Amino acid sequence: MNEYILALDQGTTSTRAILFNKQGEIVHSAQREFPQYFPRPGWVEHNPNEIWGSVLAVIASCLSESGVKPGQVAGIGITNQRETALIWEKESGNHIYNAVVWQSRQTADICEELKAAGYDSIFQQKTGLLIDPYFSGTKVKWILDHVEGARDRAEKGELLFGTIDSWLIWKLTGGKVHVTDYSNASRTLMYNIHQLCWDDELLDLLDVPKAILPEVRASSEVYGYTASYHFFGHEVPIAGAAGDQQAALFGQNCFEQGMVKTTYGTGCFMLMNTGAKPVSSEHGLITSIAWGLHGKIEYALEGSIFVSGSAIQWLRDGLRMFREAKDSERYAERVDSTAGVYVVPAFVGLGSPYWDSEVRGAIFGLTRGTSKEHFIRATLESLAYQTKDILVAMEKDCGYEVNTMRVDGGAVSNTFLMAFQSDILNVPVERPAVRETTALGAAYLAGLAVGYWGDLDEIRRIWTVERRFMPTMAEPDRELLYNGWKKAVYAAMSFK
Ligand SMILES: Nc1ncnc2c1ncn2[C@@H]1O[C@H](COP(=O)(O)OP(=O)(O)O)[C@@H](O)[C@H]1O
Ligand SMILES: O=P(O)(O)OC[C@H](O)CO
């Protein structure tokens, strides 16, 4: 009887369940969107019960549509939107407040206070991160500050905190297992990535009681088994977990130091495997744990771009420039260039390497001749320029040149964008055959833990490139275009 690995990819806007076979191929997948809540400008929240409902729904669809029996699932791997924080009651499982999403800026004041008190460098040294509303720590503090009685109850051990991986493992095991993995813990602003422990000093600064924190475990090991009532009578091992960007790094087979992947989804995230040593950034990047595997920790250097594919959604839904995201390619190719137009899609500020939460989007270089095609092309090109900003910072931080970038995520099906990306970076860009790399990484981590795949070499043998984009642009053209982008970004940053 054939066996499969089930990956659960709990993303910011939708949840996917994907069944993979031994060749790392997709056998079947199911996807479900869930509601987004914006209680105030800049705030983004999810209802944890709706997330859980979406997970149950995609598992059920995936199994029933594929005809795969629950007993044929050798293991489950979980990957998740990172940083999103939630707190629930240990006894009832009820959340005490919605999940505060990574994009949410509701803790901006808390961050300003911590920065004004001079704590930047302590947080950076210990966690590899910056003080920014993006990360979980200030979100946990905010929930405990705003829900009456929460801090007391947290101290008494009545409440549990988790990122979405923790929540799903807890729910899937019927409330038995409260864990997270190293990669997710490293995004919380509370975890010491050098000493590998929740950091007492940082917990004090954030006023977060240790009792609510999950146990931190490897990214590939059996954490527990599905409660049989959730999984059609079967106890399936939950055997892997990693934050979605680290899972994508794993799914892209970036197992060696210096290997780089970039995922173009709602936002865009470039990660470099830096091996057993964390590289501390001096150029606006952040340091995280890539994964804990086979008793070893590996680290990653990361650049996080908040708006990427969502700029294309904005063209589609906000400006109604086309009906489907893929139409952007056709429009962009109707013109030879943007004719000097630059779009800076800083809708929620800028992440790496600028970290400016006050800047907002801007457009430069308009003339009477500017057309819709120029505008669409300039927006697509902005995805590639933002990625170049990160690569430049990454090469400075690690001290060598990146020789290949592997890509995945929804926007990589845009061939114009990938060719321009390679041109503007002057680096070959590799697009893999399986583009659901995040889910694939989670499947690999779970499959390794249950012996479905024997080792990394077996995984390396099944990973294949679908297309390699080689740079063809002349250096002076590249320089001219990129200089224009830098001018546009700094002009946008000066308009506040
Ligand atoms: N052909 C395309 N060209 C440009 N952008 C695209 C294209 N197809 C999808 N996108 C963008 O990719 C994003 C979806 O990618 P996905 O990896 O599913 O994101 P996420 O996991 O963050 O929800 C959307 O923001 C969409 O606008
Ligand atoms: O859910 P995605 O794919 O938008 O990814 C979100 C990232 O994990 C945020 O850090």
PDB file of N, CA, C and O in Angstrom, residues 322-378:
ATOM      1  N   PHE A 322      -6.274  44.833 -14.101  1.00  0.00           N
ATOM      2  CA  PHE A 322      -6.469  43.576 -14.832  1.00  0.00           C
ATOM      3  C   PHE A 322      -7.293  42.646 -13.958  1.00  0.00           C
ATOM      4  O   PHE A 322      -7.533  42.937 -12.781  1.00  0.00           O
ATOM      5  N   ARG A 323      -7.682  41.497 -14.538  1.00  0.00           N
ATOM      6  CA  ARG A 323      -8.569  40.601 -13.780  1.00  0.00           C
ATOM      7  C   ARG A 323      -7.836  39.550 -12.982  1.00  0.00           C
ATOM      8  O   ARG A 323      -8.293  39.114 -11.947  1.00  0.00           O
ATOM      9  N   GLU A 324      -6.691  39.119 -13.502  1.00  0.00           N
ATOM     10  CA  GLU A 324      -5.953  38.086 -12.786  1.00  0.00           C
ATOM     11  C   GLU A 324      -4.499  38.503 -12.665  1.00  0.00           C
ATOM     12  O   GLU A 324      -3.952  39.149 -13.575  1.00  0.00           O
ATOM     13  N   ALA A 325      -3.849  38.077 -11.563  1.00  0.00           N
ATOM     14  CA  ALA A 325      -2.455  38.480 -11.329  1.00  0.00           C
ATOM     15  C   ALA A 325      -1.568  38.121 -12.520  1.00  0.00           C
ATOM     16  O   ALA A 325      -0.655  38.875 -12.884  1.00  0.00           O
ATOM     17  N   LYS A 326      -1.856  36.996 -13.155  1.00  0.00           N
ATOM     18  CA  LYS A 326      -0.976  36.572 -14.252  1.00  0.00           C
ATOM     19  C   LYS A 326      -1.056  37.515 -15.468  1.00  0.00           C
ATOM     20  O   LYS A 326      -0.133  37.572 -16.278  1.00  0.00           O
ATOM     21  N   ASP A 327      -2.148  38.298 -15.587  1.00  0.00           N
ATOM     22  CA  ASP A 327      -2.262  39.247 -16.700  1.00  0.00           C
ATOM     23  C   ASP A 327      -1.182  40.322 -16.636  1.00  0.00           C
ATOM     24  O   ASP A 327      -0.856  40.965 -17.638  1.00  0.00           O
ATOM     25  N   SER A 328      -0.624  40.542 -15.443  1.00  0.00           N
ATOM     26  CA  SER A 328       0.396  41.587 -15.281  1.00  0.00           C
ATOM     27  C   SER A 328       1.574  41.336 -16.226  1.00  0.00           C
ATOM     28  O   SER A 328       2.182  42.280 -16.744  1.00  0.00           O
ATOM     29  N   GLU A 329       1.874  40.079 -16.463  1.00  0.00           N
ATOM     30  CA  GLU A 329       3.016  39.739 -17.326  1.00  0.00           C
ATOM     31  C   GLU A 329       2.782  40.228 -18.759  1.00  0.00           C
ATOM     32  O   GLU A 329       3.648  40.849 -19.380  1.00  0.00           O
ATOM     33  N   ARG A 330       1.579  39.953 -19.253  1.00  0.00           N
ATOM     34  CA  ARG A 330       1.236  40.343 -20.636  1.00  0.00           C
ATOM     35  C   ARG A 330       1.341  41.856 -20.807  1.00  0.00           C
ATOM     36  O   ARG A 330       1.918  42.347 -21.767  1.00  0.00           O
ATOM     37  N   TYR A 331       0.810  42.602 -19.852  1.00  0.00           N
ATOM     38  CA  TYR A 331       0.883  44.073 -19.942  1.00  0.00           C
ATOM     39  C   TYR A 331       2.333  44.553 -19.886  1.00  0.00           C
ATOM     40  O   TYR A 331       2.744  45.408 -20.668  1.00  0.00           O
ATOM     41  N   ALA A 332       3.108  43.995 -18.962  1.00  0.00           N
ATOM     42  CA  ALA A 332       4.493  44.462 -18.785  1.00  0.00           C
ATOM     43  C   ALA A 332       5.299  44.250 -20.055  1.00  0.00           C
ATOM     44  O   ALA A 332       6.160  45.056 -20.413  1.00  0.00           O
ATOM     45  N   GLU A 333       4.992  43.172 -20.761  1.00  0.00           N
ATOM     46  CA  GLU A 333       5.794  42.852 -21.952  1.00  0.00           C
ATOM     47  C   GLU A 333       5.401  43.668 -23.177  1.00  0.00           C
ATOM     48  O   GLU A 333       6.092  43.631 -24.189  1.00  0.00           O
ATOM     49  N   ARG A 334       4.318  44.420 -23.076  1.00  0.00           N
ATOM     50  CA  ARG A 334       3.908  45.260 -24.215  1.00  0.00           C
ATOM     51  C   ARG A 334       4.789  46.496 -24.357  1.00  0.00           C
ATOM     52  O   ARG A 334       4.714  47.195 -25.350  1.00  0.00           O
ATOM     53  N   VAL A 335       5.571  46.808 -23.337  1.00  0.00           N
ATOM     54  CA  VAL A 335       6.485  47.969 -23.425  1.00  0.00           C
ATOM     55  C   VAL A 335       7.915  47.487 -23.176  1.00  0.00           C
ATOM     56  O   VAL A 335       8.129  46.462 -22.535  1.00  0.00           O
ATOM     57  N   ASP A 336       8.892  48.266 -23.717  1.00  0.00           N
ATOM     58  CA  ASP A 336      10.295  47.855 -23.583  1.00  0.00           C
ATOM     59  C   ASP A 336      10.895  48.214 -22.246  1.00  0.00           C
ATOM     60  O   ASP A 336      11.931  47.693 -21.843  1.00  0.00           O
ATOM     61  N   SER A 337      10.278  49.208 -21.588  1.00  0.00           N
ATOM     62  CA  SER A 337      10.807  49.667 -20.308  1.00  0.00           C
ATOM     63  C   SER A 337       9.670  50.389 -19.581  1.00  0.00           C
ATOM     64  O   SER A 337       8.573  50.532 -20.135  1.00  0.00           O
ATOM     65  N   THR A 338       9.964  50.889 -18.402  1.00  0.00           N
ATOM     66  CA  THR A 338       8.931  51.657 -17.685  1.00  0.00           C
ATOM     67  C   THR A 338       8.958  53.122 -18.110  1.00  0.00           C
ATOM     68  O   THR A 338       8.207  53.932 -17.577  1.00  0.00           O
ATOM     69  N   ALA A 339       9.856  53.459 -19.032  1.00  0.00           N
ATOM     70  CA  ALA A 339      10.059  54.852 -19.464  1.00  0.00           C
ATOM     71  C   ALA A 339      10.317  55.767 -18.260  1.00  0.00           C
ATOM     72  O   ALA A 339       9.767  56.859 -18.157  1.00  0.00           O
ATOM     73  N   GLY A 340      11.098  55.275 -17.334  1.00  0.00           N
ATOM     74  CA  GLY A 340      11.529  56.114 -16.201  1.00  0.00           C
ATOM     75  C   GLY A 340      10.591  56.118 -15.005  1.00  0.00           C
ATOM     76  O   GLY A 340      10.825  56.837 -14.040  1.00  0.00           O
ATOM     77  N   VAL A 341       9.536  55.304 -15.044  1.00  0.00           N
ATOM     78  CA  VAL A 341       8.591  55.289 -13.918  1.00  0.00           C
ATOM     79  C   VAL A 341       9.082  54.289 -12.855  1.00  0.00           C
ATOM     80  O   VAL A 341       9.525  53.182 -13.178  1.00  0.00           O
ATOM     81  N   TYR A 342       9.011  54.702 -11.586  1.00  0.00           N
ATOM     82  CA  TYR A 342       9.317  53.813 -10.458  1.00  0.00           C
ATOM     83  C   TYR A 342       8.141  53.810  -9.494  1.00  0.00           C
ATOM     84  O   TYR A 342       7.610  54.873  -9.160  1.00  0.00           O
ATOM     85  N   VAL A 343       7.743  52.609  -9.056  1.00  0.00           N
ATOM     86  CA  VAL A 343       6.713  52.474  -8.019  1.00  0.00           C
ATOM     87  C   VAL A 343       7.403  51.939  -6.771  1.00  0.00           C
ATOM     88  O   VAL A 343       8.108  50.933  -6.843  1.00  0.00           O
ATOM     89  N   VAL A 344       7.232  52.625  -5.653  1.00  0.00           N
ATOM     90  CA  VAL A 344       7.790  52.144  -4.373  1.00  0.00           C
ATOM     91  C   VAL A 344       6.592  51.665  -3.535  1.00  0.00           C
ATOM     92  O   VAL A 344       5.854  52.474  -2.978  1.00  0.00           O
ATOM     93  N   PRO A 345       6.372  50.335  -3.443  1.00  0.00           N
ATOM     94  CA  PRO A 345       5.138  49.846  -2.799  1.00  0.00           C
ATOM     95  C   PRO A 345       5.272  49.728  -1.279  1.00  0.00           C
ATOM     96  O   PRO A 345       5.045  48.666  -0.710  1.00  0.00           O
ATOM     97  N   ALA A 346       5.590  50.857  -0.647  1.00  0.00           N
ATOM     98  CA  ALA A 346       5.830  50.835   0.814  1.00  0.00           C
ATOM     99  C   ALA A 346       4.513  51.045   1.560  1.00  0.00           C
ATOM    100  O   ALA A 346       4.408  51.920   2.419  1.00  0.00           O
ATOM    101  N   PHE A 347       3.512  50.198   1.259  1.00  0.00           N
ATOM    102  CA  PHE A 347       2.166  50.438   1.800  1.00  0.00           C
ATOM    103  C   PHE A 347       2.107  50.347   3.325  1.00  0.00           C
ATOM    104  O   PHE A 347       1.285  50.975   3.961  1.00  0.00           O
ATOM    105  N   VAL A 348       2.936  49.494   3.905  1.00  0.00           N
ATOM    106  CA  VAL A 348       2.956  49.377   5.388  1.00  0.00           C
ATOM    107  C   VAL A 348       4.363  49.684   5.898  1.00  0.00           C
ATOM    108  O   VAL A 348       4.854  49.061   6.829  1.00  0.00           O
ATOM    109  N   GLY A 349       5.019  50.636   5.276  1.00  0.00           N
ATOM    110  CA  GLY A 349       6.404  50.935   5.628  1.00  0.00           C
ATOM    111  C   GLY A 349       7.328  50.007   4.865  1.00  0.00           C
ATOM    112  O   GLY A 349       6.897  49.241   4.006  1.00  0.00           O
ATOM    113  N   LEU A 350       8.609  50.086   5.170  1.00  0.00           N
ATOM    114  CA  LEU A 350       9.587  49.218   4.514  1.00  0.00           C
ATOM    115  C   LEU A 350      10.274  48.347   5.547  1.00  0.00           C
ATOM    116  O   LEU A 350      10.651  48.819   6.613  1.00  0.00           O
ATOM    117  N   GLY A 351      10.428  47.064   5.225  1.00  0.00           N
ATOM    118  CA  GLY A 351      11.177  46.139   6.082  1.00  0.00           C
ATOM    119  C   GLY A 351      12.653  46.215   5.743  1.00  0.00           C
ATOM    120  O   GLY A 351      13.209  47.311   5.586  1.00  0.00           O
ATOM    121  N   SER A 352      13.298  45.056   5.587  1.00  0.00           N
ATOM    122  CA  SER A 352      14.740  45.032   5.302  1.00  0.00           C
ATOM    123  C   SER A 352      15.015  45.706   3.967  1.00  0.00           C
ATOM    124  O   SER A 352      14.234  45.523   3.026  1.00  0.00           O
ATOM    125  N   PRO A 353      16.128  46.387   3.788  1.00  0.00           N
ATOM    126  CA  PRO A 353      17.095  46.706   4.837  1.00  0.00           C
ATOM    127  C   PRO A 353      16.840  48.075   5.478  1.00  0.00           C
ATOM    128  O   PRO A 353      17.664  48.551   6.230  1.00  0.00           O
ATOM    129  N   TYR A 354      15.671  48.690   5.163  1.00  0.00           N
ATOM    130  CA  TYR A 354      15.451  50.085   5.578  1.00  0.00           C
ATOM    131  C   TYR A 354      14.824  50.209   6.972  1.00  0.00           C
ATOM    132  O   TYR A 354      15.087  51.155   7.698  1.00  0.00           O
ATOM    133  N   TRP A 355      13.899  49.284   7.306  1.00  0.00           N
ATOM    134  CA  TRP A 355      13.184  49.301   8.585  1.00  0.00           C
ATOM    135  C   TRP A 355      12.636  50.683   8.906  1.00  0.00           C
ATOM    136  O   TRP A 355      12.986  51.308   9.897  1.00  0.00           O
ATOM    137  N   ASP A 356      11.764  51.156   8.027  1.00  0.00           N
ATOM    138  CA  ASP A 356      11.143  52.464   8.220  1.00  0.00           C
ATOM    139  C   ASP A 356       9.629  52.255   8.211  1.00  0.00           C
ATOM    140  O   ASP A 356       9.037  52.021   7.152  1.00  0.00           O
ATOM    141  N   SER A 357       9.004  52.301   9.399  1.00  0.00           N
ATOM    142  CA  SER A 357       7.575  51.983   9.413  1.00  0.00           C
ATOM    143  C   SER A 357       6.709  53.195   9.092  1.00  0.00           C
ATOM    144  O   SER A 357       5.500  53.073   8.921  1.00  0.00           O
ATOM    145  N   GLU A 358       7.326  54.386   8.968  1.00  0.00           N
ATOM    146  CA  GLU A 358       6.543  55.602   8.673  1.00  0.00           C
ATOM    147  C   GLU A 358       6.373  55.850   7.172  1.00  0.00           C
ATOM    148  O   GLU A 358       5.413  56.482   6.747  1.00  0.00           O
ATOM    149  N   VAL A 359       7.327  55.372   6.355  1.00  0.00           N
ATOM    150  CA  VAL A 359       7.273  55.655   4.920  1.00  0.00           C
ATOM    151  C   VAL A 359       6.031  55.001   4.305  1.00  0.00           C
ATOM    152  O   VAL A 359       5.579  53.960   4.770  1.00  0.00           O
ATOM    153  N   ARG A 360       5.486  55.648   3.279  1.00  0.00           N
ATOM    154  CA  ARG A 360       4.340  55.074   2.564  1.00  0.00           C
ATOM    155  C   ARG A 360       4.652  55.019   1.069  1.00  0.00           C
ATOM    156  O   ARG A 360       5.623  55.611   0.600  1.00  0.00           O
ATOM    157  N   GLY A 361       3.777  54.322   0.311  1.00  0.00           N
ATOM    158  CA  GLY A 361       4.026  54.100  -1.108  1.00  0.00           C
ATOM    159  C   GLY A 361       4.152  55.381  -1.916  1.00  0.00           C
ATOM    160  O   GLY A 361       3.610  56.427  -1.531  1.00  0.00           O
ATOM    161  N   ALA A 362       4.886  55.301  -3.035  1.00  0.00           N
ATOM    162  CA  ALA A 362       5.087  56.491  -3.865  1.00  0.00           C
ATOM    163  C   ALA A 362       5.326  56.073  -5.317  1.00  0.00           C
ATOM    164  O   ALA A 362       5.752  54.949  -5.595  1.00  0.00           O
ATOM    165  N   ILE A 363       5.048  57.012  -6.219  1.00  0.00           N
ATOM    166  CA  ILE A 363       5.291  56.786  -7.648  1.00  0.00           C
ATOM    167  C   ILE A 363       6.110  57.961  -8.164  1.00  0.00           C
ATOM    168  O   ILE A 363       5.806  59.113  -7.832  1.00  0.00           O
ATOM    169  N   PHE A 364       7.126  57.664  -8.970  1.00  0.00           N
ATOM    170  CA  PHE A 364       7.997  58.731  -9.500  1.00  0.00           C
ATOM    171  C   PHE A 364       8.125  58.594 -11.007  1.00  0.00           C
ATOM    172  O   PHE A 364       7.965  57.503 -11.554  1.00  0.00           O
ATOM    173  N   GLY A 365       8.447  59.734 -11.646  1.00  0.00           N
ATOM    174  CA  GLY A 365       8.800  59.712 -13.061  1.00  0.00           C
ATOM    175  C   GLY A 365       7.634  59.730 -14.027  1.00  0.00           C
ATOM    176  O   GLY A 365       7.795  59.379 -15.193  1.00  0.00           O
ATOM    177  N   LEU A 366       6.439  60.160 -13.560  1.00  0.00           N
ATOM    178  CA  LEU A 366       5.283  60.186 -14.464  1.00  0.00           C
ATOM    179  C   LEU A 366       5.442  61.278 -15.530  1.00  0.00           C
ATOM    180  O   LEU A 366       5.955  62.368 -15.244  1.00  0.00           O
ATOM    181  N   THR A 367       5.026  60.986 -16.757  1.00  0.00           N
ATOM    182  CA  THR A 367       4.943  61.994 -17.818  1.00  0.00           C
ATOM    183  C   THR A 367       3.582  61.842 -18.484  1.00  0.00           C
ATOM    184  O   THR A 367       2.845  60.893 -18.188  1.00  0.00           O
ATOM    185  N   ARG A 368       3.302  62.728 -19.438  1.00  0.00           N
ATOM    186  CA  ARG A 368       2.031  62.620 -20.174  1.00  0.00           C
ATOM    187  C   ARG A 368       1.988  61.312 -20.978  1.00  0.00           C
ATOM    188  O   ARG A 368       0.931  60.804 -21.318  1.00  0.00           O
ATOM    189  N   GLY A 369       3.173  60.754 -21.224  1.00  0.00           N
ATOM    190  CA  GLY A 369       3.228  59.514 -22.024  1.00  0.00           C
ATOM    191  C   GLY A 369       3.122  58.249 -21.194  1.00  0.00           C
ATOM    192  O   GLY A 369       3.133  57.146 -21.749  1.00  0.00           O
ATOM    193  N   THR A 370       3.038  58.379 -19.872  1.00  0.00           N
ATOM    194  CA  THR A 370       2.983  57.171 -19.034  1.00  0.00           C
ATOM    195  C   THR A 370       1.676  56.418 -19.277  1.00  0.00           C
ATOM    196  O   THR A 370       0.590  57.003 -19.229  1.00  0.00           O
ATOM    197  N   SER A 371       1.817  55.117 -19.534  1.00  0.00           N
ATOM    198  CA  SER A 371       0.620  54.307 -19.808  1.00  0.00           C
ATOM    199  C   SER A 371       0.431  53.284 -18.690  1.00  0.00           C
ATOM    200  O   SER A 371       1.300  53.074 -17.847  1.00  0.00           O
ATOM    201  N   LYS A 372      -0.725  52.646 -18.750  1.00  0.00           N
ATOM    202  CA  LYS A 372      -1.028  51.565 -17.814  1.00  0.00           C
ATOM    203  C   LYS A 372       0.063  50.485 -17.864  1.00  0.00           C
ATOM    204  O   LYS A 372       0.484  49.942 -16.852  1.00  0.00           O
ATOM    205  N   GLU A 373       0.554  50.208 -19.086  1.00  0.00           N
ATOM    206  CA  GLU A 373       1.585  49.180 -19.250  1.00  0.00           C
ATOM    207  C   GLU A 373       2.866  49.559 -18.492  1.00  0.00           C
ATOM    208  O   GLU A 373       3.488  48.725 -17.844  1.00  0.00           O
ATOM    209  N   HIS A 374       3.242  50.844 -18.602  1.00  0.00           N
ATOM    210  CA  HIS A 374       4.446  51.302 -17.872  1.00  0.00           C
ATOM    211  C   HIS A 374       4.254  51.125 -16.367  1.00  0.00           C
ATOM    212  O   HIS A 374       5.157  50.719 -15.644  1.00  0.00           O
ATOM    213  N   PHE A 375       3.054  51.467 -15.944  1.00  0.00           N
ATOM    214  CA  PHE A 375       2.743  51.437 -14.511  1.00  0.00           C
ATOM    215  C   PHE A 375       2.805  50.006 -13.971  1.00  0.00           C
ATOM    216  O   PHE A 375       3.391  49.736 -12.913  1.00  0.00           O
ATOM    217  N   ILE A 376       2.221  49.083 -14.728  1.00  0.00           N
ATOM    218  CA  ILE A 376       2.216  47.672 -14.302  1.00  0.00           C
ATOM    219  C   ILE A 376       3.643  47.130 -14.309  1.00  0.00           C
ATOM    220  O   ILE A 376       4.079  46.454 -13.378  1.00  0.00           O
ATOM    221  N   ARG A 377       4.377  47.461 -15.364  1.00  0.00           N
ATOM    222  CA  ARG A 377       5.766  46.989 -15.442  1.00  0.00           C
ATOM    223  C   ARG A 377       6.585  47.527 -14.266  1.00  0.00           C
ATOM    224  O   ARG A 377       7.373  46.815 -13.644  1.00  0.00           O
ATOM    225  N   ALA A 378       6.369  48.809 -13.943  1.00  0.00           N
ATOM    226  CA  ALA A 378       7.140  49.414 -12.836  1.00  0.00           C
ATOM    227  C   ALA A 378       6.800  48.733 -11.511  1.00  0.00           C
ATOM    228  O   ALA A 378       7.678  48.546 -10.659  1.00  0.00           O
TER     229      ALA A 378
END
